[in-house]
Tab-separated table of C-alpha atoms in Angstrom:
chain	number	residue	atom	x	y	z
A	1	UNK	CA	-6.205	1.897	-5.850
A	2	UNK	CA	-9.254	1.063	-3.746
A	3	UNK	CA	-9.368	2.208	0.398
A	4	UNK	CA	-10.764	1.975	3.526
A	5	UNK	CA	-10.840	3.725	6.696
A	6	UNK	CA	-11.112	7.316	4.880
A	7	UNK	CA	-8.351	6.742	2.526
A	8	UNK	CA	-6.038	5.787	5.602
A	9	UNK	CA	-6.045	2.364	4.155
A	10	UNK	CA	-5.278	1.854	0.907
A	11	UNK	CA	-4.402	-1.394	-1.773
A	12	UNK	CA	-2.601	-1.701	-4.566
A	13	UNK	CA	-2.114	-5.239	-7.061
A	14	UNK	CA	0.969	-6.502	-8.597
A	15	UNK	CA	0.499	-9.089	-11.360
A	16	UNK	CA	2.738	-10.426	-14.461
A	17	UNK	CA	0.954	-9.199	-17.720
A	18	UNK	CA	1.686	-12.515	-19.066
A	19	UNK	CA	1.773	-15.912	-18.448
A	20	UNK	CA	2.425	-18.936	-20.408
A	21	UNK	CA	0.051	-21.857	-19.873
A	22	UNK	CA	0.323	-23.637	-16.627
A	23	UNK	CA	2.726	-21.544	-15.277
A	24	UNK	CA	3.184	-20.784	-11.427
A	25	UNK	CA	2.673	-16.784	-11.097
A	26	UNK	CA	2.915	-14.637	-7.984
A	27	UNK	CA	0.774	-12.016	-7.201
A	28	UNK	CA	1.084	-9.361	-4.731
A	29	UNK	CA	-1.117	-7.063	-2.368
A	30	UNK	CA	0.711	-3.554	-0.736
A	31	UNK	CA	-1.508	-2.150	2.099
A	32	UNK	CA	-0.585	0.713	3.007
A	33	UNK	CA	-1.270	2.553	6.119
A	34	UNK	CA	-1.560	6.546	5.892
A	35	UNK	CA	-3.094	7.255	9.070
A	36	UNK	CA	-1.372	9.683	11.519
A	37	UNK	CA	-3.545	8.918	14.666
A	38	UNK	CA	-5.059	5.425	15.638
A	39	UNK	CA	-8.450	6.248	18.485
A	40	UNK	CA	-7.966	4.405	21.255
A	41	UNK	CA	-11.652	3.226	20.894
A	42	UNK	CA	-10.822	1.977	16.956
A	43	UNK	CA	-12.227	-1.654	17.001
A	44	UNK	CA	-9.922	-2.284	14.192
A	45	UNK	CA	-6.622	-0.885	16.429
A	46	UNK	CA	-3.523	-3.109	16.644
A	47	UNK	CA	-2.827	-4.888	20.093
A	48	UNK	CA	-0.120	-5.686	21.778
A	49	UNK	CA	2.124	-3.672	19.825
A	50	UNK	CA	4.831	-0.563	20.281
A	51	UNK	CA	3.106	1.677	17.686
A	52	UNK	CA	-0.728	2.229	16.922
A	53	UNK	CA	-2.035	0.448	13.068
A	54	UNK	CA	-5.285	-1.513	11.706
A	55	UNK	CA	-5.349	-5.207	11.854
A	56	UNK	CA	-6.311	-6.111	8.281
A	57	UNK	CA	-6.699	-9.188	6.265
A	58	UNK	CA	-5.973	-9.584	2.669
A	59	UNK	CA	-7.738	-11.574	0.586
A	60	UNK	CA	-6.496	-12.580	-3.280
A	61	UNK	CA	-8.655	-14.579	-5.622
A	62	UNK	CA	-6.625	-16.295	-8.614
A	63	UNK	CA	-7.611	-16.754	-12.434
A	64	UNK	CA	-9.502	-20.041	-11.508
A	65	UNK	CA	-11.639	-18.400	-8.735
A	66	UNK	CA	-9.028	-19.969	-5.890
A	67	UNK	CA	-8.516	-17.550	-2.811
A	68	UNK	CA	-5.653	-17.295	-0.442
A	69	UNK	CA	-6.133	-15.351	2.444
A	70	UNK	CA	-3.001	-13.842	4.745
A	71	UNK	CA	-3.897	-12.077	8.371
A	72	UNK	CA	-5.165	-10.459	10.382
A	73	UNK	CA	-1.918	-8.689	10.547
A	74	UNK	CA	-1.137	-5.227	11.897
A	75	UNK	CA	-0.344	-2.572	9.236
A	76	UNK	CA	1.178	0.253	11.294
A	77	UNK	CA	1.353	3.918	11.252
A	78	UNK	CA	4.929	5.537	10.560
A	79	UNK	CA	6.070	9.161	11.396
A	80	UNK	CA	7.187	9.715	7.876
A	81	UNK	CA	5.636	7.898	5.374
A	82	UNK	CA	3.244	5.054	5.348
A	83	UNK	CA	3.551	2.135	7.080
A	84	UNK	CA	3.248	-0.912	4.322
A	85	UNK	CA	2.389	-4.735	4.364
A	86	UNK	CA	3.268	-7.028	1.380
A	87	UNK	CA	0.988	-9.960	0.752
A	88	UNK	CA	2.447	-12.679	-2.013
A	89	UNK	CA	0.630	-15.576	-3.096
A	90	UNK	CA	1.538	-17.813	-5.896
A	91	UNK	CA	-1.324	-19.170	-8.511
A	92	UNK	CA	-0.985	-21.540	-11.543
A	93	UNK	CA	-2.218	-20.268	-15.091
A	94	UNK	CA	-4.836	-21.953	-16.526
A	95	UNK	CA	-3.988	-24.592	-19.446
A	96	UNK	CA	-6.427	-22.082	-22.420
A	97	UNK	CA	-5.021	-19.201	-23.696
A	98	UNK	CA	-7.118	-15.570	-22.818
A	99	UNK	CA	-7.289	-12.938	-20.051
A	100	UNK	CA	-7.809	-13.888	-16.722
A	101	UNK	CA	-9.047	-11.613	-13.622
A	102	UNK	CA	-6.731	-11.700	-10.371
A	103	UNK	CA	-8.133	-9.696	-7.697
A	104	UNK	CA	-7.306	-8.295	-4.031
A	105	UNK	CA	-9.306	-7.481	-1.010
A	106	UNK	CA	-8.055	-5.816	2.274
A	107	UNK	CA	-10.630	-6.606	5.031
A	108	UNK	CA	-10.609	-4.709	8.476
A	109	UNK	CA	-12.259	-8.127	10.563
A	110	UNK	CA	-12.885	-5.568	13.584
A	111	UNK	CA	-15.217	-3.212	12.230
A	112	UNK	CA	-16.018	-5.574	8.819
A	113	UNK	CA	-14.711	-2.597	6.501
A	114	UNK	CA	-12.753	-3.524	3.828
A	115	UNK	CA	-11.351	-1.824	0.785
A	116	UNK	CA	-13.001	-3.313	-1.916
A	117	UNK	CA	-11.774	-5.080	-4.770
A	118	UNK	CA	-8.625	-4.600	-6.371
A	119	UNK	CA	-8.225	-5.962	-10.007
A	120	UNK	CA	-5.650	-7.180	-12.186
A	121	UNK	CA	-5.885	-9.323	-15.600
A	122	UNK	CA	-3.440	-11.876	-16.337
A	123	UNK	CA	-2.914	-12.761	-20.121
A	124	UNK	CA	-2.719	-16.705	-20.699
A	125	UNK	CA	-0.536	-16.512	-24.089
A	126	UNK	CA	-0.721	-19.354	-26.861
A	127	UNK	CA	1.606	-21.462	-29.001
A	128	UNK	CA	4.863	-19.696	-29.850
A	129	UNK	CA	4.358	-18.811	-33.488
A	130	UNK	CA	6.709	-20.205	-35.410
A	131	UNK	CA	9.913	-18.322	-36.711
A	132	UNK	CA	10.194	-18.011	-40.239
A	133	UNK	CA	13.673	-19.763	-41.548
A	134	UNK	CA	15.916	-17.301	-42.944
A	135	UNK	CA	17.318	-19.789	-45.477
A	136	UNK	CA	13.396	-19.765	-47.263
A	137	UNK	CA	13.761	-16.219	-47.501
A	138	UNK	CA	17.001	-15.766	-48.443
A	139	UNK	CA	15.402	-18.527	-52.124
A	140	UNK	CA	12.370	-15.757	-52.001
A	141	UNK	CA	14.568	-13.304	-52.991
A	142	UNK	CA	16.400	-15.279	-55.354
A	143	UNK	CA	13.475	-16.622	-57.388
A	144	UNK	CA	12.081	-12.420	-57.534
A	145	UNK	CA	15.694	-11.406	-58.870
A	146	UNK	CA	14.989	-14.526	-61.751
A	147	UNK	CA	11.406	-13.537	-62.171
A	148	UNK	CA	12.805	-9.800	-63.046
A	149	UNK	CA	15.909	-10.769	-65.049
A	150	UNK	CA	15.253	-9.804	-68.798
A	151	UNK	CA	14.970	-12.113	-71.182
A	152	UNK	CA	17.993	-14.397	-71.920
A	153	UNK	CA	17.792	-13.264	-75.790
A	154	UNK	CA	18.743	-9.724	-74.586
A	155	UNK	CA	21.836	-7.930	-74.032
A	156	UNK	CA	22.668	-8.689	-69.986
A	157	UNK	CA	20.114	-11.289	-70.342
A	158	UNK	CA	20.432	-14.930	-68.226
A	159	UNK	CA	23.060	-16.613	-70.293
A	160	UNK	CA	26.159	-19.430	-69.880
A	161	UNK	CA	28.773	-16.760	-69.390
A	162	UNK	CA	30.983	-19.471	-69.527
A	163	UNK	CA	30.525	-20.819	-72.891
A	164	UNK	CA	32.831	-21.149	-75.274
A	165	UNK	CA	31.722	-18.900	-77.425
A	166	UNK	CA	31.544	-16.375	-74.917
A	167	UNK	CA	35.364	-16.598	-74.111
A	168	UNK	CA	36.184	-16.561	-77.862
A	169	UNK	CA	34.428	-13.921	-78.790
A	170	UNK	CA	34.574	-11.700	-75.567
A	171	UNK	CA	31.191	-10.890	-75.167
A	172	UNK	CA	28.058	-12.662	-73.102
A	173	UNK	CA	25.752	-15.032	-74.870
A	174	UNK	CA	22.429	-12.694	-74.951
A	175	UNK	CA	25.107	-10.248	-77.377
A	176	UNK	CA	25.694	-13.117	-79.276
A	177	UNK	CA	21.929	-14.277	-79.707
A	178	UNK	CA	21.310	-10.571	-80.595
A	179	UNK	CA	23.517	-10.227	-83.312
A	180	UNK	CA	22.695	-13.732	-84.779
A	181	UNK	CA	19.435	-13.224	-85.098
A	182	UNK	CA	19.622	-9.779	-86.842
A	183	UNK	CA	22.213	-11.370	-89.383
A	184	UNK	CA	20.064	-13.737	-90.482
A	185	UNK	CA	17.291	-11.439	-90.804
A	186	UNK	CA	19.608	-9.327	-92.794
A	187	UNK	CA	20.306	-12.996	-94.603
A	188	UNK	CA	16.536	-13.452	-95.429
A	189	UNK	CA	15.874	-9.857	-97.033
A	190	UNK	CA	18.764	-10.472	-99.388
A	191	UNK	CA	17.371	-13.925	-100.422
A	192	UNK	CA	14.306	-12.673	-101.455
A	193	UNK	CA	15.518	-9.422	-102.901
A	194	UNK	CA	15.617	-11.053	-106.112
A	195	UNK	CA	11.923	-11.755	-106.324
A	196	UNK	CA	11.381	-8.156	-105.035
A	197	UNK	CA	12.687	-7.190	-108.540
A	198	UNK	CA	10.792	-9.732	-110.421
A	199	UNK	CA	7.535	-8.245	-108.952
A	200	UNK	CA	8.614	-4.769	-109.588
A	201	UNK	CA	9.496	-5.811	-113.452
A	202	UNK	CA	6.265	-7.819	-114.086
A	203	UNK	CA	4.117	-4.473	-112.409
A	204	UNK	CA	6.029	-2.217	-114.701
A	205	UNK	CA	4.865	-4.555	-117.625
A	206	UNK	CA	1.434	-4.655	-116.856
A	207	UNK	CA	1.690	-0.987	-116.517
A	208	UNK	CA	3.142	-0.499	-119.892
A	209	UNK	CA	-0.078	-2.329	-121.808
């Protein structure tokens, strides 16, 4: 909060935080008055008026360097309190996204004191980023709960639950794969058990010389 006048004058700066592009924004400048006692002799003193204040001007520059002024206008002194002047201006946000300056100045024309620059920065935001759609999610997670289903050979595997076989004999089609495949191991060890013995015979004759 910058002042003037030995702190009797004082400014603050109200600004949106953002903007979108283009967009009208107000900004607005509080002087307040603090002072208890106005000298008659002030050359900044009110005239013409009931109670004693500073004339003051305010000055606010907008993101694109324009300036609107607003005064002189009297900013009195209160018994309790402080006596208080609002200043709103509207500006338009420029078209590029970024962080723009806005800025106040409350000038005493009288005496040519003024408070000093009061800053604000305006943010200029950018395309809305797109939503994601909840439906491309929602096949995300389907595709990871395929990717780590076991294999469809195994028991609770991916299989046609609904296959015939599977209603006959009770039982999914991974059980069914399983057990086929270690009958016909259990097939193929008893087909060539007979050659087993052959081999073992012959070895026993060769031993036997």
């Amino acid at each position: 909060m910058t002042q003037a006048k030995g702190g009797n004058i004082t400014l603050e700066l109200d600004a949106p935080q953002s903007v979108d592009p283009g967009q009208g924004f107000e900004v607005t400048a509080k002087v307040h008055n603090g002072g208890l006692y106005i000298n008659p002799w002030e050359p900044d003193r009110c005239t013409g008026e009931a109670s004693g204040g500073y004339m003051v001007r305010v000055d606010l520059e907008g993101p694109m360097g324009e300036t609107r002024s607003q005064g002189p206008m009297c900013v009195r002194v209160t018994n309790v309190g402080t006596g208080t002047e609002e200043v709103t201006k509207t500006f338009s946000a420029p078209e590029s996204p970024g962080e723009y300056e806005v800025s106040a100045n409350a000038v005493l024309p009288g005496s040519g004191s003024e408070t000093g620059e009061e800053t604000a920065y305006v943010v200029v935001s950018g395309e809305d980023t797109a939503e994601p759609d909840p439906d491309d999610s929602d096949d995300e997670d389907d595709d990871s709960d395929d990717n780590n289903s076991p294999p469809s050979w195994l028991p609770g595997g991916d299989s046609n639950d609904d296959s015939p076989a599977a209603q006959f004999f009770g039982v999914d089609m991974g059980r069914i794969k399983l057990y086929g495949g270690l009958l016909a191991l259990l097939l193929a060890l008893w087909a060539l058990s007979p050659y087993a013995s052959l081999a073992a015979a012959g070895a026993d004759a060769l031993g036997g010389r």
